[in-house]
Amino acid sequence: MTTAGAGQAEADRGEKGGIRTALAGLTTRGRSFLAAGVAAAICSYVLGQSDLLRVGLLLAVLPLVCAGVLYRTRYRVAGSRRLSPARVPAGSEARVHLRMDNVSRLPTGLLMLQDRVPYVLGPRPRFVLDRVEAGGRREVSYRVRSDLRGRYPLGPLQLRLTDPFGMCELTRSFSTYDTLTVIPRVEPLAPVRLSGEAKGYGDGRQRSLALAGEDDVIPRGYRYGDDLRRVHWRSTARYGELMVRREEQPQRARCTVLLDTRGIAYEGAGPDSAFEWAVSGAASVLVHMLERGYSVRLLTDTGNAVPGEGGDGFAGASQESADAAGLMMDTLAVIDHSDGAGLSRAYDVLRGGNEGLLVAFLGDLDEDQADVLGRMQQRSPGAVAFVLDSDTWVREPSDVPGPLDGSGDRLRMLREAGWTALRVPRGASMDELWRQADRERRGVAAASGGEGP
């Protein structure tokens, strides 16, 4: 829960503005009363009517008295905001809870509460709060929703005070705000094996076996609860106490998700554009692989890797998987087109090899970039590419060229280089393409005599 400063602090700073602040808060009704009073006073002087002067003074003094009384009001209120949840997928709703506490010894009058939100999240919420007793509180909530991913500030809260006659309104703002993160849509994927000859993917964990044989196994002392089938009898006889084989150390399989963000590779904009589909697809694969126990990494065409360049750049132990997922989702929430023209920087990152399964989301490709991708595949034991052809996303289906056009040639080049390359039509389901990639990899493995499903 975020505490947005007390209203008393704002009131004290406002007093330095003098009477100008109070007069600036006059409403249309208050200004009309003041103007009518001044006009009546002038008319009374011209016409010599003393009764009209008294009426004019009453009309002019009333809004001034209301403004002065309202300005001198010392409400001490504290406001807080809570987001539920603070990270929400695009197209889903989040609820914002507002709480106002009267921390003074005097009850408040009628309060109008307003929260600032970006226009993409919906209309600006406004609430009317009844009299809040001393030490009391009021809680209200509203919903926000965005089809566009991003980070959106909420706040600061504004408290509008008004007098009973509606002559004057004063606005006092709190100082703090919160941030709502709208992440890409994540589509659940089927737990396919993506089988083939490649190592480093399939099950999320592999066992590292002793390569030197039984005699080189390093034993340890027996502990209560150890499986007796793991007793190493030769070491037991040597040391005179029960010794067991050490547990095989799990090694997490790896997966690198490559996202092509080049501005020249995509056309169109908005939540239904090809680029947004690619971002959502990358998020779906990242979450899916983390759930299966993989060490994952997000890589862009600029060569930037998430969760980071420290060590091998992959997410670490399982306790860090949630943090790594949050970091990658926050990155995808604000990722935008890059100014790059090629994928060479990403290739430089992958040149070291041992990257595990490589899943790429690509825009339009030329021969040079297809050649770079072919060399990428040589650094990875398995590679799957989802190619988003702009023609299928910005044109009508009847105007889309046949499968043997330039994009079809690029797909053929990728497949000949060893990629499992799929063309992504407009509105395609990521889960269906994921299953199709598995079927095609199985077919290639069976044709080459490799590992079966």
Coordinates of C-alpha atoms in Angstrom, one line a residue:
M1 CA 0.0 0.0 0.0
T2 CA 1.4 3.4 -1.0
T3 CA 0.8 6.3 1.2
A4 CA 0.2 9.5 -0.7
G5 CA 1.1 12.4 1.6
A6 CA -1.1 14.2 4.0
G7 CA -3.4 17.0 2.9
Q8 CA -2.2 19.3 5.7
A9 CA 1.2 19.7 4.0
E10 CA -0.4 20.8 0.8
A11 CA -2.6 23.2 2.6
D12 CA 0.3 24.9 4.4
R13 CA 2.1 25.4 1.1
G14 CA -1.1 26.8 -0.4
E15 CA -1.4 29.5 2.3
K16 CA 1.7 31.2 0.9
G17 CA -0.2 32.1 -2.2
G18 CA -2.4 34.5 -0.3
I19 CA -5.9 35.5 -1.2
R20 CA -5.2 34.9 -4.9
T21 CA -5.5 31.1 -4.4
A22 CA -8.9 31.5 -2.7
L23 CA -10.2 33.8 -5.4
A24 CA -9.0 31.5 -8.1
G25 CA -11.2 28.8 -6.7
L26 CA -14.4 30.6 -7.2
T27 CA -16.9 28.6 -9.2
T28 CA -19.1 30.0 -12.0
R29 CA -21.8 30.6 -9.4
G30 CA -19.4 32.4 -7.1
R31 CA -18.1 34.6 -9.9
S32 CA -21.6 35.4 -11.0
F33 CA -22.6 36.4 -7.5
L34 CA -19.6 38.6 -7.2
A35 CA -20.2 40.3 -10.5
A36 CA -23.9 40.8 -9.7
G37 CA -23.0 42.4 -6.4
V38 CA -20.5 44.8 -8.0
A39 CA -23.0 45.7 -10.7
A40 CA -25.7 46.3 -8.1
A41 CA -23.4 48.5 -6.0
I42 CA -22.6 50.6 -9.1
C43 CA -26.2 50.9 -10.0
S44 CA -27.1 52.0 -6.5
Y45 CA -24.5 54.8 -6.7
V46 CA -25.9 56.0 -10.1
L47 CA -29.5 55.7 -9.1
G48 CA -29.1 56.8 -5.5
Q49 CA -30.8 53.7 -4.2
S50 CA -29.4 52.6 -0.8
D51 CA -31.5 49.5 -0.6
L52 CA -29.9 48.3 -3.9
L53 CA -26.5 48.9 -2.3
R54 CA -27.3 46.6 0.6
V55 CA -28.4 43.9 -1.9
G56 CA -25.2 44.4 -3.9
L57 CA -23.0 44.1 -0.8
L58 CA -24.7 40.9 0.2
L59 CA -24.2 39.3 -3.2
A60 CA -20.6 40.3 -3.3
V61 CA -19.6 39.4 0.2
L62 CA -21.2 35.9 0.2
P63 CA -18.8 34.2 -2.3
L64 CA -15.8 36.0 -0.7
V65 CA -16.8 34.8 2.8
C66 CA -17.2 31.2 1.4
A67 CA -13.8 31.4 -0.3
G68 CA -12.2 32.6 2.9
V69 CA -13.8 30.0 5.1
L70 CA -13.0 27.2 2.7
Y71 CA -9.4 28.4 2.3
R72 CA -8.8 28.5 6.1
T73 CA -10.2 25.0 6.5
R74 CA -7.5 22.7 7.9
Y75 CA -8.5 19.2 6.9
R76 CA -5.8 16.8 7.7
V77 CA -6.4 13.7 5.6
A78 CA -4.1 10.9 4.4
G79 CA -4.7 9.0 1.2
S80 CA -3.4 5.6 0.0
R81 CA -3.7 3.6 -3.2
R82 CA -3.5 -0.2 -3.7
L83 CA -3.4 -2.0 -7.0
S84 CA -4.8 -5.5 -7.4
P85 CA -2.8 -6.7 -9.3
A86 CA 0.1 -4.4 -10.0
R87 CA 1.0 -6.4 -13.1
V88 CA -1.9 -7.3 -15.4
P89 CA -2.0 -8.8 -19.0
A90 CA -3.2 -6.6 -21.8
G91 CA -7.0 -6.7 -22.2
S92 CA -7.5 -7.7 -18.5
E93 CA -8.8 -5.5 -15.7
A94 CA -7.1 -4.3 -12.6
R95 CA -8.8 -2.8 -9.6
V96 CA -7.5 0.3 -7.8
H97 CA -8.5 0.7 -4.2
L98 CA -8.4 4.2 -2.7
R99 CA -8.5 4.9 1.0
M100 CA -9.0 8.3 2.7
D101 CA -8.2 8.7 6.5
N102 CA -9.2 11.7 8.5
V103 CA -6.3 12.1 10.9
S104 CA -7.5 15.4 12.4
R105 CA -9.8 15.9 15.4
L106 CA -12.5 17.7 13.4
P107 CA -14.9 16.1 11.0
T108 CA -14.6 17.0 7.3
G109 CA -17.3 18.4 5.0
L110 CA -18.2 17.1 1.6
L111 CA -15.1 15.8 -0.2
M112 CA -14.7 15.2 -3.9
L113 CA -11.9 12.7 -4.7
Q114 CA -10.3 12.4 -8.1
D115 CA -7.5 10.2 -9.3
R116 CA -5.4 11.0 -12.4
V117 CA -5.2 8.1 -14.9
P118 CA -3.9 8.0 -18.5
Y119 CA -6.7 8.2 -21.1
V120 CA -5.9 4.7 -22.4
L121 CA -7.0 3.2 -19.0
G122 CA -10.4 4.8 -19.2
P123 CA -12.2 7.9 -17.9
R124 CA -10.9 9.8 -14.9
P125 CA -12.5 8.4 -11.8
R126 CA -14.3 10.8 -9.5
F127 CA -16.0 10.1 -6.1
V128 CA -18.1 12.2 -3.7
L129 CA -17.3 11.3 0.0
D130 CA -19.8 12.2 2.7
R131 CA -18.8 13.8 5.9
V132 CA -15.8 11.9 7.4
E133 CA -15.8 11.8 11.2
A134 CA -12.7 12.5 13.2
G135 CA -10.4 9.4 12.9
G136 CA -12.7 7.9 10.3
R137 CA -12.0 6.5 6.9
R138 CA -13.6 6.0 3.6
E139 CA -12.7 3.4 0.9
V140 CA -13.6 3.4 -2.8
S141 CA -12.4 1.5 -5.8
Y142 CA -12.5 1.7 -9.6
R143 CA -11.3 -0.5 -12.5
V144 CA -8.8 0.2 -15.2
R145 CA -8.2 -1.7 -18.4
S146 CA -5.9 -1.3 -21.4
D147 CA -5.5 -3.2 -24.6
L148 CA -2.0 -1.7 -25.0
R149 CA 0.9 -3.0 -23.0
G150 CA 3.1 -0.5 -21.2
R151 CA 3.7 1.2 -17.8
Y152 CA 1.1 3.7 -16.8
P153 CA 1.3 6.1 -13.8
L154 CA -1.7 6.4 -11.6
G155 CA -2.0 9.6 -9.6
P156 CA -1.5 11.8 -7.9
L157 CA -4.7 11.9 -6.0
Q158 CA -6.6 15.2 -6.0
L159 CA -9.0 16.3 -3.2
R160 CA -11.6 18.9 -4.1
L161 CA -13.2 20.9 -1.3
T162 CA -16.4 22.9 -1.8
D163 CA -18.6 25.1 0.4
P164 CA -22.3 24.3 1.0
F165 CA -23.4 27.0 -1.4
G166 CA -21.1 25.9 -4.3
M167 CA -19.4 29.3 -4.4
C168 CA -15.8 28.0 -4.3
E169 CA -13.8 24.9 -5.0
L170 CA -10.2 24.3 -4.0
T171 CA -8.1 21.4 -5.2
R172 CA -5.4 19.9 -3.0
S173 CA -3.1 17.3 -4.6
F174 CA -1.1 14.5 -2.9
S175 CA 2.4 14.0 -4.0
T176 CA 2.9 10.3 -4.8
Y177 CA 1.7 8.0 -7.5
D178 CA 1.8 4.3 -8.4
T179 CA 2.6 2.5 -11.6
L180 CA 0.4 -0.1 -13.4
T181 CA 2.4 -2.5 -15.6
V182 CA 0.4 -3.9 -18.5
I183 CA 2.3 -7.0 -19.8
P184 CA 1.7 -8.8 -23.1
R185 CA -1.0 -11.4 -23.3
V186 CA 0.2 -14.9 -22.4
E187 CA -1.4 -17.9 -24.1
P188 CA -1.1 -21.3 -22.4
L189 CA 0.9 -23.7 -24.5
A190 CA 0.7 -27.5 -24.8
P191 CA 3.4 -29.4 -23.0
V192 CA 4.9 -30.8 -26.2
R193 CA 8.4 -32.3 -26.2
L194 CA 9.8 -30.7 -29.4
S195 CA 11.7 -34.0 -29.8
G196 CA 14.6 -34.4 -32.1
E197 CA 18.3 -35.1 -32.1
A198 CA 19.1 -31.9 -30.2
K199 CA 20.3 -32.0 -26.6
G200 CA 19.5 -29.4 -24.0
Y201 CA 15.8 -29.5 -24.3
G202 CA 12.9 -31.8 -23.8
D203 CA 12.6 -32.3 -20.1
G204 CA 13.4 -29.3 -18.0
R205 CA 16.2 -31.1 -16.1
Q206 CA 18.9 -33.5 -17.1
R207 CA 21.1 -35.7 -15.0
S208 CA 24.9 -35.3 -15.2
L209 CA 26.3 -38.8 -15.1
A210 CA 29.7 -39.9 -14.0
L211 CA 31.8 -40.3 -17.2
A212 CA 34.7 -42.2 -15.6
G213 CA 32.7 -45.1 -14.3
E214 CA 31.7 -46.6 -11.0
D215 CA 35.1 -46.5 -9.4
D216 CA 35.3 -42.7 -9.7
V217 CA 32.0 -42.0 -7.9
I218 CA 32.8 -39.8 -4.8
P219 CA 30.8 -41.2 -1.9
R220 CA 29.6 -39.5 1.3
G221 CA 28.6 -40.6 4.7
Y222 CA 25.2 -42.3 5.2
R223 CA 22.5 -40.0 6.5
Y224 CA 19.2 -40.9 8.0
G225 CA 16.6 -41.3 5.3
D226 CA 19.1 -42.2 2.5
D227 CA 18.0 -44.9 0.1
L228 CA 19.9 -48.1 1.0
R229 CA 20.1 -48.9 -2.7
R230 CA 22.6 -46.1 -3.0
V231 CA 25.0 -47.6 -0.5
H232 CA 28.5 -47.8 -2.0
W233 CA 29.8 -51.1 -0.6
R234 CA 33.4 -50.7 -1.7
S235 CA 33.8 -47.4 0.1
T236 CA 31.9 -48.8 3.1
A237 CA 34.4 -51.5 3.4
R238 CA 37.3 -49.1 3.0
Y239 CA 36.2 -46.5 5.5
G240 CA 34.5 -48.8 8.0
E241 CA 31.1 -47.0 7.9
L242 CA 28.2 -46.8 5.6
M243 CA 28.9 -44.7 2.5
V244 CA 26.4 -43.8 -0.2
R245 CA 26.8 -42.4 -3.7
R246 CA 26.2 -38.7 -4.0
E247 CA 23.0 -37.6 -5.7
E248 CA 23.3 -36.9 -9.3
Q249 CA 23.4 -33.1 -9.8
P250 CA 20.5 -31.8 -11.8
Q251 CA 21.4 -29.6 -14.7
R252 CA 18.7 -27.2 -16.0
A253 CA 18.0 -27.3 -19.7
R254 CA 18.3 -24.0 -21.5
C255 CA 16.1 -22.0 -23.8
T256 CA 16.8 -18.7 -25.6
V257 CA 13.9 -16.7 -27.0
L258 CA 14.9 -14.4 -29.8
L259 CA 12.6 -11.4 -30.5
D260 CA 13.1 -9.5 -33.6
T261 CA 12.2 -5.8 -32.9
R262 CA 13.5 -4.2 -36.0
G263 CA 11.2 -1.4 -37.1
I264 CA 11.7 -2.2 -40.8
A265 CA 10.6 -5.8 -40.3
Y266 CA 7.0 -5.0 -39.3
E267 CA 4.2 -3.0 -40.7
G268 CA 1.1 -1.7 -38.9
A269 CA 0.4 -0.7 -35.3
G270 CA -2.1 -1.4 -32.5
P271 CA -3.0 -4.3 -30.4
D272 CA -3.7 -6.5 -33.4
S273 CA -0.5 -5.8 -35.3
A274 CA 2.2 -8.4 -36.2
F275 CA 4.7 -6.9 -33.8
E276 CA 2.3 -7.2 -30.8
W277 CA 1.6 -10.8 -31.8
A278 CA 5.4 -11.5 -31.8
V279 CA 5.8 -9.9 -28.3
S280 CA 2.8 -11.9 -27.0
G281 CA 4.2 -15.1 -28.5
A282 CA 7.6 -14.5 -26.9
A283 CA 6.0 -13.9 -23.6
S284 CA 4.0 -17.1 -23.9
V285 CA 7.1 -19.2 -24.7
L286 CA 9.1 -17.7 -21.9
V287 CA 6.4 -18.4 -19.3
H288 CA 5.8 -21.9 -20.6
M289 CA 9.5 -22.8 -20.5
L290 CA 9.9 -21.4 -17.0
E291 CA 7.0 -23.5 -15.8
R292 CA 8.7 -26.6 -17.3
G293 CA 11.9 -25.9 -15.3
Y294 CA 14.1 -24.4 -18.1
S295 CA 16.7 -21.8 -17.6
V296 CA 15.5 -19.1 -20.0
R297 CA 16.8 -15.9 -21.5
L298 CA 15.1 -13.2 -23.7
L299 CA 17.3 -11.9 -26.5
T300 CA 16.6 -9.1 -28.9
D301 CA 18.1 -8.2 -32.3
T302 CA 20.0 -5.4 -30.5
G303 CA 22.0 -8.0 -28.6
N304 CA 20.4 -7.1 -25.2
A305 CA 19.7 -10.2 -23.1
V306 CA 17.3 -10.5 -20.1
P307 CA 17.6 -11.3 -17.2
G308 CA 21.1 -10.0 -17.6
E309 CA 24.6 -10.5 -18.9
G310 CA 26.0 -11.6 -15.6
G311 CA 27.4 -15.2 -15.7
D312 CA 25.8 -17.0 -18.5
G313 CA 22.9 -14.6 -18.8
F314 CA 20.2 -17.2 -18.0
A315 CA 17.7 -17.3 -15.1
G316 CA 19.4 -19.1 -12.2
A317 CA 17.9 -21.4 -9.6
S318 CA 14.2 -22.1 -9.3
Q319 CA 13.8 -19.6 -6.5
E320 CA 15.0 -16.9 -9.0
S321 CA 12.6 -18.0 -11.7
A322 CA 9.7 -15.8 -10.5
D323 CA 12.0 -12.8 -10.4
A324 CA 13.4 -13.6 -13.8
A325 CA 9.8 -14.0 -15.2
G326 CA 8.8 -10.7 -13.7
L327 CA 11.9 -8.9 -15.1
M328 CA 11.3 -10.3 -18.6
M329 CA 7.6 -9.5 -18.5
D330 CA 8.4 -5.9 -17.4
T331 CA 10.8 -5.7 -20.3
L332 CA 8.3 -7.0 -22.8
A333 CA 5.7 -4.5 -21.4
V334 CA 7.7 -1.5 -22.7
I335 CA 9.7 -3.0 -25.6
D336 CA 9.5 -1.1 -28.8
H337 CA 10.9 -1.1 -32.3
S338 CA 14.6 -0.8 -32.7
D339 CA 16.5 1.1 -35.3
G340 CA 18.6 -1.9 -36.3
A341 CA 18.7 -3.3 -39.8
G342 CA 20.0 -6.8 -39.1
L343 CA 20.4 -9.6 -36.6
S344 CA 24.2 -9.7 -36.4
R345 CA 24.3 -8.4 -32.8
A346 CA 22.1 -11.2 -31.7
Y347 CA 24.3 -13.7 -33.6
D348 CA 27.4 -12.3 -31.7
V349 CA 25.7 -13.2 -28.4
L350 CA 24.9 -16.7 -29.6
R351 CA 28.3 -17.5 -31.0
G352 CA 29.5 -19.1 -27.8
G353 CA 27.0 -22.0 -28.3
N354 CA 25.5 -24.0 -25.5
E355 CA 22.3 -22.0 -25.7
G356 CA 19.8 -24.8 -25.6
L357 CA 16.6 -24.6 -27.5
L358 CA 16.4 -21.4 -29.7
V359 CA 12.9 -20.0 -30.3
A360 CA 12.8 -17.0 -32.6
F361 CA 10.0 -14.6 -33.5
L362 CA 10.9 -12.8 -36.7
G363 CA 9.5 -10.1 -39.0
D364 CA 10.3 -9.7 -42.6
L365 CA 13.6 -11.2 -43.7
D366 CA 15.9 -10.7 -46.6
E367 CA 18.6 -13.1 -47.9
D368 CA 21.3 -11.6 -45.7
Q369 CA 19.3 -12.0 -42.5
A370 CA 18.2 -15.5 -43.5
D371 CA 21.9 -16.4 -43.9
V372 CA 22.7 -15.0 -40.4
L373 CA 19.8 -17.1 -38.9
G374 CA 21.3 -20.1 -40.7
R375 CA 24.5 -19.6 -38.9
M376 CA 22.7 -19.1 -35.6
Q377 CA 21.1 -22.5 -35.9
Q378 CA 24.6 -24.1 -36.0
R379 CA 25.2 -22.7 -32.6
S380 CA 22.1 -24.2 -31.1
P381 CA 21.1 -27.9 -30.8
G382 CA 17.5 -27.0 -31.8
A383 CA 15.9 -24.0 -33.4
V384 CA 12.2 -23.0 -34.0
A385 CA 11.3 -19.9 -36.0
F386 CA 7.9 -18.2 -36.2
V387 CA 8.1 -15.8 -39.2
L388 CA 5.5 -13.0 -39.4
D389 CA 5.1 -11.9 -43.0
S390 CA 3.8 -8.3 -43.1
D391 CA 1.8 -9.0 -46.2
T392 CA -0.5 -11.4 -44.3
W393 CA -1.1 -8.9 -41.6
V394 CA -1.7 -5.5 -43.4
R395 CA -3.5 -6.8 -46.5
E396 CA -6.7 -8.5 -47.1
P397 CA -6.6 -12.3 -47.4
S398 CA -7.5 -12.2 -51.1
D399 CA -4.5 -9.9 -51.8
V400 CA -1.9 -12.0 -50.0
P401 CA 0.6 -13.6 -52.4
G402 CA 1.0 -17.3 -52.6
P403 CA 3.4 -19.4 -50.6
L404 CA 6.1 -19.3 -53.2
D405 CA 6.8 -15.6 -53.0
G406 CA 9.8 -14.0 -51.4
S407 CA 8.7 -14.9 -47.9
G408 CA 8.3 -18.5 -49.0
D409 CA 11.9 -18.5 -50.2
R410 CA 13.1 -17.2 -46.8
L411 CA 11.2 -20.0 -45.1
R412 CA 12.8 -22.6 -47.4
M413 CA 16.2 -21.2 -46.7
L414 CA 15.6 -21.5 -42.9
R415 CA 14.4 -25.0 -43.2
E416 CA 17.3 -26.0 -45.3
A417 CA 19.6 -24.5 -42.6
G418 CA 18.0 -26.8 -40.0
W419 CA 15.3 -24.5 -38.6
T420 CA 11.8 -25.6 -37.9
A421 CA 10.3 -22.5 -39.6
L422 CA 6.6 -21.7 -39.6
R423 CA 4.8 -18.9 -41.3
V424 CA 2.4 -17.0 -39.0
P425 CA -0.8 -15.8 -40.6
R426 CA -2.9 -13.0 -39.2
G427 CA -4.9 -14.0 -36.1
A428 CA -3.1 -17.3 -35.7
S429 CA -3.2 -19.2 -32.4
M430 CA 0.2 -19.5 -30.7
D431 CA -0.8 -22.8 -29.1
E432 CA -1.7 -24.3 -32.5
L433 CA 1.6 -23.1 -34.0
W434 CA 3.4 -24.6 -31.0
R435 CA 1.8 -28.0 -31.7
Q436 CA 2.5 -27.7 -35.4
A437 CA 6.2 -27.0 -34.7
D438 CA 6.3 -30.1 -32.6
R439 CA 4.8 -32.2 -35.3
E440 CA 7.2 -30.9 -37.9
R441 CA 10.2 -31.6 -35.7
R442 CA 9.0 -35.1 -35.1
G443 CA 8.6 -35.6 -38.9
V444 CA 12.1 -34.3 -39.6
A445 CA 13.5 -36.5 -36.8
A446 CA 11.8 -39.6 -38.1
A447 CA 12.9 -38.9 -41.7
S448 CA 16.5 -38.5 -40.6
G449 CA 16.4 -41.6 -38.3
G450 CA 16.7 -39.5 -35.2
E451 CA 15.0 -39.7 -31.9
G452 CA 11.3 -40.4 -31.8
P453 CA 8.6 -38.8 -29.7

